[in-house]
CSV table of N, CA and C in Angstrom, one decimal:
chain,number,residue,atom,x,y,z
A,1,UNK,N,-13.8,-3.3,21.5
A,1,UNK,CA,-14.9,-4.2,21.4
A,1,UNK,C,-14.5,-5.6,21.8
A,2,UNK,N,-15.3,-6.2,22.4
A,2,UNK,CA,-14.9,-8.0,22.8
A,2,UNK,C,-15.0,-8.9,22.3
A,3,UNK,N,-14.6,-9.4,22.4
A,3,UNK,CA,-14.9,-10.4,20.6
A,3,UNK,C,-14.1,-12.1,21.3
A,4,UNK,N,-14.9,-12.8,21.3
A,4,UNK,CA,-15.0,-14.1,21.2
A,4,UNK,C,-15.4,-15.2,20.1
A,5,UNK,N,-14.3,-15.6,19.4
A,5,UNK,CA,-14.4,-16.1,18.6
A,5,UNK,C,-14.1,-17.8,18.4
A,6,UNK,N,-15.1,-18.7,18.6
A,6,UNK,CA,-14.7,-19.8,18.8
A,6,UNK,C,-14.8,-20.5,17.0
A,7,UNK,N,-13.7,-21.5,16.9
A,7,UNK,CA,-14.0,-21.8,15.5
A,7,UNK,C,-13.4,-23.6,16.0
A,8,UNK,N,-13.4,-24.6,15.3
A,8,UNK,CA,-12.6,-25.7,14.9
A,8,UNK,C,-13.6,-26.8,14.6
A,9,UNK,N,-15.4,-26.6,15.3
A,9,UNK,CA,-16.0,-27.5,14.8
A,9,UNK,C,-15.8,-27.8,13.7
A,10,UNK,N,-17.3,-29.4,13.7
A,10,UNK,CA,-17.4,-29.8,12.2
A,10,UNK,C,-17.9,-31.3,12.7
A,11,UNK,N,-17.8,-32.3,11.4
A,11,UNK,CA,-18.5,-33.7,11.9
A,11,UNK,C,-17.3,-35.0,11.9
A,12,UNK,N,-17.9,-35.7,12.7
A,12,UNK,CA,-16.6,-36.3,13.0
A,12,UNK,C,-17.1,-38.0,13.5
A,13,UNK,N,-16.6,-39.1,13.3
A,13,UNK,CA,-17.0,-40.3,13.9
A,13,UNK,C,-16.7,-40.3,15.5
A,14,UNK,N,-17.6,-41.0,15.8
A,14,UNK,CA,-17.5,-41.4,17.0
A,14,UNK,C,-16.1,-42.3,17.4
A,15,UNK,N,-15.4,-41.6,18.8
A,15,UNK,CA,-13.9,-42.1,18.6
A,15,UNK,C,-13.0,-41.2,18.2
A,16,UNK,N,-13.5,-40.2,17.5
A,16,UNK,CA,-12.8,-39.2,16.6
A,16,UNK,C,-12.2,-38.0,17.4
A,17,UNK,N,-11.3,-37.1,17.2
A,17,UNK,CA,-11.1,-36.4,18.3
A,17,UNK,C,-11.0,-34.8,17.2
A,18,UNK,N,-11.4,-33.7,17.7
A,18,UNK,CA,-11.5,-32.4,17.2
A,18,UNK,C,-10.7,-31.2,17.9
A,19,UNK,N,-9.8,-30.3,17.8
A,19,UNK,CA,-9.7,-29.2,18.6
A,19,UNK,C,-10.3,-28.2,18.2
A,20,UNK,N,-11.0,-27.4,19.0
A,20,UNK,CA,-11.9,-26.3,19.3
A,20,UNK,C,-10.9,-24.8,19.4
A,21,UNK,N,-11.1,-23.9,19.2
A,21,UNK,CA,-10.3,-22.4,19.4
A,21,UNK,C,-11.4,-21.8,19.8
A,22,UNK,N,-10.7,-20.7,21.2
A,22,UNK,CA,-11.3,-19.4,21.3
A,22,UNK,C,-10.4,-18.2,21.3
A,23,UNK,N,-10.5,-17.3,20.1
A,23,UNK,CA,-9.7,-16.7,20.0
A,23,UNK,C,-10.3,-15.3,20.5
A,24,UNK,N,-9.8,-14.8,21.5
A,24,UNK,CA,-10.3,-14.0,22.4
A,24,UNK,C,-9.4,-12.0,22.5
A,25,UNK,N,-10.1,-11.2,22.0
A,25,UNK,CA,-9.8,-9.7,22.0
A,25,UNK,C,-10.6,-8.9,23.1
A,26,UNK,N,-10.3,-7.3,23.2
A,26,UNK,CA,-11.0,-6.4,23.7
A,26,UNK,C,-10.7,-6.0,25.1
A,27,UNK,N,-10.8,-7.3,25.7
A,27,UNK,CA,-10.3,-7.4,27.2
A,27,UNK,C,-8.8,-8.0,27.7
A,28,UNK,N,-8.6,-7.9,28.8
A,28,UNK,CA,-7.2,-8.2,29.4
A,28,UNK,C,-7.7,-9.9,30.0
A,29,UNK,N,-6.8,-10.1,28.9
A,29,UNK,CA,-7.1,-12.0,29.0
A,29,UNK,C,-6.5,-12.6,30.1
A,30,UNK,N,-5.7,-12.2,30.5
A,30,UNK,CA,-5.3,-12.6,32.2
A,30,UNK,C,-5.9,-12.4,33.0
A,31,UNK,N,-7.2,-11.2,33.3
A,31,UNK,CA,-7.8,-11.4,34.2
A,31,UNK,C,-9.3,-11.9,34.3
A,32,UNK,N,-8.8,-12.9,33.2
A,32,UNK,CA,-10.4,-13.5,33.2
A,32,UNK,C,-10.5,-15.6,33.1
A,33,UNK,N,-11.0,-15.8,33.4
A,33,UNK,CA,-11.8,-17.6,33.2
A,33,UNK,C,-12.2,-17.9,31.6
A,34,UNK,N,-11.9,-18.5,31.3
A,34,UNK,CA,-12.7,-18.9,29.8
A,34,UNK,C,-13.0,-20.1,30.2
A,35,UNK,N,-14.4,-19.9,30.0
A,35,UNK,CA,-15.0,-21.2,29.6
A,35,UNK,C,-15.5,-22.0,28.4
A,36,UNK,N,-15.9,-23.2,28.4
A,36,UNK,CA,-16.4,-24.1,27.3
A,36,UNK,C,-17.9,-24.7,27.6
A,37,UNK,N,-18.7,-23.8,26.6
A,37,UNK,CA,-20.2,-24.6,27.2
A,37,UNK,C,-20.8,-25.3,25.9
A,38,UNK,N,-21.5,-26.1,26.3
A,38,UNK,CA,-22.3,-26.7,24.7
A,38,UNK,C,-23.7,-26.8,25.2
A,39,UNK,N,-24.4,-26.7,24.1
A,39,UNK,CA,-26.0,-26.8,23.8
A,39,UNK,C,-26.4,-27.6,22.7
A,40,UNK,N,-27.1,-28.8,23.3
A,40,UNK,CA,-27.7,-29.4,22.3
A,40,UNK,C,-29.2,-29.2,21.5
A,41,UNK,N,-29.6,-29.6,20.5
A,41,UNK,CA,-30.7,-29.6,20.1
A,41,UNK,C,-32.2,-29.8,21.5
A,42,UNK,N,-32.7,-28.8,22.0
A,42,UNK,CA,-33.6,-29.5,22.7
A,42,UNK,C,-33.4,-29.5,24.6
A,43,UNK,N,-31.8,-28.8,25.0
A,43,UNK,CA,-31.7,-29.0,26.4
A,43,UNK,C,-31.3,-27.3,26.3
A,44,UNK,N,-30.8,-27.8,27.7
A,44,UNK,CA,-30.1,-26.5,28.2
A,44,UNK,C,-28.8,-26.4,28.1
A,45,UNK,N,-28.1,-25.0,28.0
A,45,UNK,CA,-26.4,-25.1,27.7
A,45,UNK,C,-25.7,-25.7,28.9
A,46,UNK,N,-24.7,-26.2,28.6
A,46,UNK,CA,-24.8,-26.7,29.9
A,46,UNK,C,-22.6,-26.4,29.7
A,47,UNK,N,-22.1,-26.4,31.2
A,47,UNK,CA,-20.6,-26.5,31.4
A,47,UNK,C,-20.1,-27.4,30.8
A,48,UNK,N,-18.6,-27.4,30.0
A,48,UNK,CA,-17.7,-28.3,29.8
A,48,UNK,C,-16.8,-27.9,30.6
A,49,UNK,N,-16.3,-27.3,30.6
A,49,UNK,CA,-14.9,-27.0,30.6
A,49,UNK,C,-14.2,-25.8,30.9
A,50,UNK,N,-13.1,-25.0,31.9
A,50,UNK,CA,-12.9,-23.8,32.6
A,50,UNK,C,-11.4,-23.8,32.4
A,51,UNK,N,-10.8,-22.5,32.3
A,51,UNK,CA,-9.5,-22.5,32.3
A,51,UNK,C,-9.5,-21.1,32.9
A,52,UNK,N,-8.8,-21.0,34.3
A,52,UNK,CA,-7.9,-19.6,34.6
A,52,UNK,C,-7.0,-19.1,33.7
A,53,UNK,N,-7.2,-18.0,32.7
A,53,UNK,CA,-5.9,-17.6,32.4
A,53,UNK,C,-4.5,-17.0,33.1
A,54,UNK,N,-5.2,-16.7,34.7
A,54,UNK,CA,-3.8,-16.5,35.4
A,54,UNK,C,-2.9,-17.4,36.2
A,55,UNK,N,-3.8,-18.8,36.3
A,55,UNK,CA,-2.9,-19.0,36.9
A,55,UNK,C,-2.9,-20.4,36.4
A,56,UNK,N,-3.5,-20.8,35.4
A,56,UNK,CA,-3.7,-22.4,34.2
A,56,UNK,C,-4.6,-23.6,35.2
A,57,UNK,N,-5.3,-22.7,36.0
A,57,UNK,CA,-6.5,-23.8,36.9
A,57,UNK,C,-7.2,-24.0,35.7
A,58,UNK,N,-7.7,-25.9,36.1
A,58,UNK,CA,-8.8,-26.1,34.9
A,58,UNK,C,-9.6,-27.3,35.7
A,59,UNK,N,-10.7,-26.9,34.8
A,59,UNK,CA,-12.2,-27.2,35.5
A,59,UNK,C,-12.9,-28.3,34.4
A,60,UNK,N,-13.4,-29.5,34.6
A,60,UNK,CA,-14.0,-30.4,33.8
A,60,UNK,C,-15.4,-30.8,34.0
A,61,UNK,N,-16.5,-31.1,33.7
A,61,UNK,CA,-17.8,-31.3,33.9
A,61,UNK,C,-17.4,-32.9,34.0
A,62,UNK,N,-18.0,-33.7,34.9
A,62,UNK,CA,-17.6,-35.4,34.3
A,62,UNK,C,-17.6,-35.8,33.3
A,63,UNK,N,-19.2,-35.4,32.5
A,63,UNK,CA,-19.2,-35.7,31.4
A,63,UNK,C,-17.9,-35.9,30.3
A,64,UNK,N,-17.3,-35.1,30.4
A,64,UNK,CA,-16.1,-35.0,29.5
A,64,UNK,C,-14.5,-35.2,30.3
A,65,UNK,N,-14.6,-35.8,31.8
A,65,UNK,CA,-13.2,-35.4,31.9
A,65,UNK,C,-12.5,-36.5,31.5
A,66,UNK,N,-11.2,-37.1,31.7
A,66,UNK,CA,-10.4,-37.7,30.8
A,66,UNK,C,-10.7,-37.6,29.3
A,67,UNK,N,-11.7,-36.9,28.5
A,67,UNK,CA,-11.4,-37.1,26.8
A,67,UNK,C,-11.2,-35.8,26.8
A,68,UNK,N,-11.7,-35.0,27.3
A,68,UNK,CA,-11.4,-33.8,26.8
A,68,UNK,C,-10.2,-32.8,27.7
A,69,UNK,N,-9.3,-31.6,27.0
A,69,UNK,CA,-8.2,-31.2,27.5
A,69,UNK,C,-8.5,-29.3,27.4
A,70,UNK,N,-8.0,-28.6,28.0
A,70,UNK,CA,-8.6,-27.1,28.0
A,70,UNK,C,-7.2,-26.6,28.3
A,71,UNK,N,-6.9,-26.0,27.6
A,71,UNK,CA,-5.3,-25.2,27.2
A,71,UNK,C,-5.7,-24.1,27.3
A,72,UNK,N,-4.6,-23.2,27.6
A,72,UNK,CA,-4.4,-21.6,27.0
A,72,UNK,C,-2.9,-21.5,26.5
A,73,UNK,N,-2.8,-20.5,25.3
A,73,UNK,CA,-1.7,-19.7,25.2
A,73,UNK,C,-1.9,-18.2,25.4
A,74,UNK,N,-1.7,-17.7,26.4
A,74,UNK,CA,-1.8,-16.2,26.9
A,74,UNK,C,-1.3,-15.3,25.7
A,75,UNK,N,0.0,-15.9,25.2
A,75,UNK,CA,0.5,-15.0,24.2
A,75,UNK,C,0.3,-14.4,23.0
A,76,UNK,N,-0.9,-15.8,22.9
A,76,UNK,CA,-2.4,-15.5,21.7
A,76,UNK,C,-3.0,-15.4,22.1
A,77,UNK,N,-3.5,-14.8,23.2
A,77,UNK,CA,-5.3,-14.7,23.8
A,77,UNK,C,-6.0,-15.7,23.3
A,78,UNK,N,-5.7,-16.9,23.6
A,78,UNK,CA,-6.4,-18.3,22.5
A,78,UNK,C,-6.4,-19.0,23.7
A,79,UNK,N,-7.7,-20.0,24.0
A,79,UNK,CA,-7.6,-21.2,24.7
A,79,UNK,C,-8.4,-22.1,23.6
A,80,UNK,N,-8.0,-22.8,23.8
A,80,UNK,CA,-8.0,-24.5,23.2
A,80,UNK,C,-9.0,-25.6,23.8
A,81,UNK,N,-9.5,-26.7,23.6
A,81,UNK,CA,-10.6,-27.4,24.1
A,81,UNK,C,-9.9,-28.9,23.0
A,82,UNK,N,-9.1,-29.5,23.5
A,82,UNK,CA,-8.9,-30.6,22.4
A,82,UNK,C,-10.2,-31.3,23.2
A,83,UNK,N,-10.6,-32.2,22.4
A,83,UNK,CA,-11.6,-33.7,22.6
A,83,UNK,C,-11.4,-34.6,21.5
A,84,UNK,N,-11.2,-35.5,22.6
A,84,UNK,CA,-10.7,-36.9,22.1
A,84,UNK,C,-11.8,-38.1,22.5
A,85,UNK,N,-11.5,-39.0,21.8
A,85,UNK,CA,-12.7,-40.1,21.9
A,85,UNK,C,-14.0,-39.7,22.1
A,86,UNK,N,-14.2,-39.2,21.2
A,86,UNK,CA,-15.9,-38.1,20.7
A,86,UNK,C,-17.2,-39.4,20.9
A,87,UNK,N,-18.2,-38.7,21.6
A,87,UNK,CA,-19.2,-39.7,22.0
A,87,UNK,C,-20.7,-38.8,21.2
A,88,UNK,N,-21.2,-39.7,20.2
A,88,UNK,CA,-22.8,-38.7,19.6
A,88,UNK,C,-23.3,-37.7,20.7
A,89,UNK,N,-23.3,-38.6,21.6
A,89,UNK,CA,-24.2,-37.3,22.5
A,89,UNK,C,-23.0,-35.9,23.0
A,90,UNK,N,-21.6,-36.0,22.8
A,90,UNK,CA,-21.3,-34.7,22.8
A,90,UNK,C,-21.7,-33.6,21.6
A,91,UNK,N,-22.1,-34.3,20.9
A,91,UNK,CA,-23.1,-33.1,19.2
A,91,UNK,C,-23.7,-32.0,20.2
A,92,UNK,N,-23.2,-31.2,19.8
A,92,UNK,CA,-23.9,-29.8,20.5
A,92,UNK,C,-22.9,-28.5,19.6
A,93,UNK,N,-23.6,-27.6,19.7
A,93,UNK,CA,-23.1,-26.1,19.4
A,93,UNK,C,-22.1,-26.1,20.9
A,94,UNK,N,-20.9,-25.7,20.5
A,94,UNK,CA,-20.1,-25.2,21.6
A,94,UNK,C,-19.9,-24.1,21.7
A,95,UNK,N,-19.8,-23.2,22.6
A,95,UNK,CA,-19.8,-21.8,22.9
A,95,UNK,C,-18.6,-21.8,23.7
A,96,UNK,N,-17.1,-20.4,23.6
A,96,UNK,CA,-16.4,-20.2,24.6
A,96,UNK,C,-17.2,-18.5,25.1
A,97,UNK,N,-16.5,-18.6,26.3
A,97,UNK,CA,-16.9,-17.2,27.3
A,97,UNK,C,-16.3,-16.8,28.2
A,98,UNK,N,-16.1,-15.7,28.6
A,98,UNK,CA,-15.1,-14.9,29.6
A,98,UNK,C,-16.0,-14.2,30.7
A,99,UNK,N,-15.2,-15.1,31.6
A,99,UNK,CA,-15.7,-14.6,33.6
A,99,UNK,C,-14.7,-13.9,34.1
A,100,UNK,N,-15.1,-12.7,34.1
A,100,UNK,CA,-13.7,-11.7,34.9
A,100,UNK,C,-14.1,-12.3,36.6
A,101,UNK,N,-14.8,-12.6,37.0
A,101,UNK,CA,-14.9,-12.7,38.9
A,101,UNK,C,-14.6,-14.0,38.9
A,102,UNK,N,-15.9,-15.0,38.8
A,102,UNK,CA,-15.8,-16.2,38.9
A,102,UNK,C,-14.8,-17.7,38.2
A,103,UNK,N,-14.7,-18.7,38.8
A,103,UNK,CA,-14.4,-19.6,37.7
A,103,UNK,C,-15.2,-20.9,38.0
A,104,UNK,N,-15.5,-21.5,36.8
A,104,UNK,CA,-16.0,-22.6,37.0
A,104,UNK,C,-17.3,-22.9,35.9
A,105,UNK,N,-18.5,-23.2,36.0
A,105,UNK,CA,-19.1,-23.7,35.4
A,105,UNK,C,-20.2,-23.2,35.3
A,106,UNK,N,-20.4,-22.0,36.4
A,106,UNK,CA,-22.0,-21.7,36.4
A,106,UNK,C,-22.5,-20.4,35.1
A,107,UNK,N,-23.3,-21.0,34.1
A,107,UNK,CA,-22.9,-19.9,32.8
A,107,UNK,C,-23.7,-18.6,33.4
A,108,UNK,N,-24.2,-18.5,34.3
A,108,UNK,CA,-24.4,-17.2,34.8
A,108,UNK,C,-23.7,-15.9,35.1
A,109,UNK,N,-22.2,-16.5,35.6
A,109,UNK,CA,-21.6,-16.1,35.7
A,109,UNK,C,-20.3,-15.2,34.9
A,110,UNK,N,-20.6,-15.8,33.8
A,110,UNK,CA,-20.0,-15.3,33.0
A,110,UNK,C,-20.6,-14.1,31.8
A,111,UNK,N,-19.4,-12.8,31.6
A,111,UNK,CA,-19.7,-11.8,31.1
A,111,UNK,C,-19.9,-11.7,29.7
A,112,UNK,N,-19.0,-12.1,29.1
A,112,UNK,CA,-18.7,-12.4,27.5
A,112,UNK,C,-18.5,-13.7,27.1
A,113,UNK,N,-19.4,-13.6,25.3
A,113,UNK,CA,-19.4,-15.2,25.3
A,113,UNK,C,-19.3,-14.6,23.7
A,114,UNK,N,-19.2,-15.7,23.1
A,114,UNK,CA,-18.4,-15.8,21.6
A,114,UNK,C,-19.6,-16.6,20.9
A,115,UNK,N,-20.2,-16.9,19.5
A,115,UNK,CA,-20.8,-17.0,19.0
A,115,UNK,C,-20.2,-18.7,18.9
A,116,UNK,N,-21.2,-19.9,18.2
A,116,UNK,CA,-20.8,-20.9,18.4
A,116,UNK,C,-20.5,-21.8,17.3
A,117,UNK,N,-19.9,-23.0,17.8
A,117,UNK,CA,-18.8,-24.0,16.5
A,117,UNK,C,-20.3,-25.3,16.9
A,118,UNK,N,-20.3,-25.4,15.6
A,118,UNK,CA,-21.0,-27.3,15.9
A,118,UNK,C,-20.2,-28.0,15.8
A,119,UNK,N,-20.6,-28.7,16.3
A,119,UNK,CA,-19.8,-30.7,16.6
A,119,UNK,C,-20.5,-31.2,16.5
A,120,UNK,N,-20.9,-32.2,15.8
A,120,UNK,CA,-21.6,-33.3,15.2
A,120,UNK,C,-20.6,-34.5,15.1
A,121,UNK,N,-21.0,-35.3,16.1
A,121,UNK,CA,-20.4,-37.0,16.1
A,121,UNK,C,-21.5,-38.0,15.6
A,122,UNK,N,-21.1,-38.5,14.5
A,122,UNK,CA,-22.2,-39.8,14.4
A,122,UNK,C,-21.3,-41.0,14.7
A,123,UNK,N,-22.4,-41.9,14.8
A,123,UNK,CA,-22.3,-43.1,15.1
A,123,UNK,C,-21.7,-44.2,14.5
């Protein structure tokens, strides 16, 4: 069974920095993309963040590049999402997910997705 499991939300000041987990079973984690998507109250989900597990390519949306960081350890089927210098408007439900073909950002593309962590930054 596939099982994506993202956990590390929670609430945090603005400035504040959080690391995120996707702890990832079922499938052969090397031959897939994990991504990082969030969905706020009211929009659409939209891309953060991409990591190749084969070969540690990684992918940033602007919105987030320089605060936020996208890790793997292969050896725990775990990729990582640190964010640092937390801005309100990143508050969203974060979602991770697994693209065996593609990499990048388009959530279409992806096959398996993990249930989600909130992030709440106030002000």
């Amino acid at each position: 069974e596939v099982q994506l499991q993202a956990s590390g939300g929670g609430l945090v000041q603005a400035g504040g920095s959080l690391r995120l987990s996707c702890a990832a079973s079922g499938f052969t984690f090397d031959d897939y993309a994990i991504g990082w998507f969030r969905q706020a109250p009211g929009k659409e989900r939209e891309g953060v963040s991409c990591i190749s597990s084969s070969d540690g390519s990684t992918y940033y949306a602007d919105s987030v590049k320089g605060r936020f960081t996208v890790s793997s350890d292969n050896a725990k089927n775990t990729v990582y999402l640190q964010m640092n210098s937390l801005k309100p408007e990143d508050t969203a439900v974060y979602y991770c997910a697994a693209d065996r073909y593609g990499y990048g950002l388009d959530l279409n593309t992806y096959d398996y997705w993990g249930q989600g962590t909130q992030v709440t930054v106030s002000s």
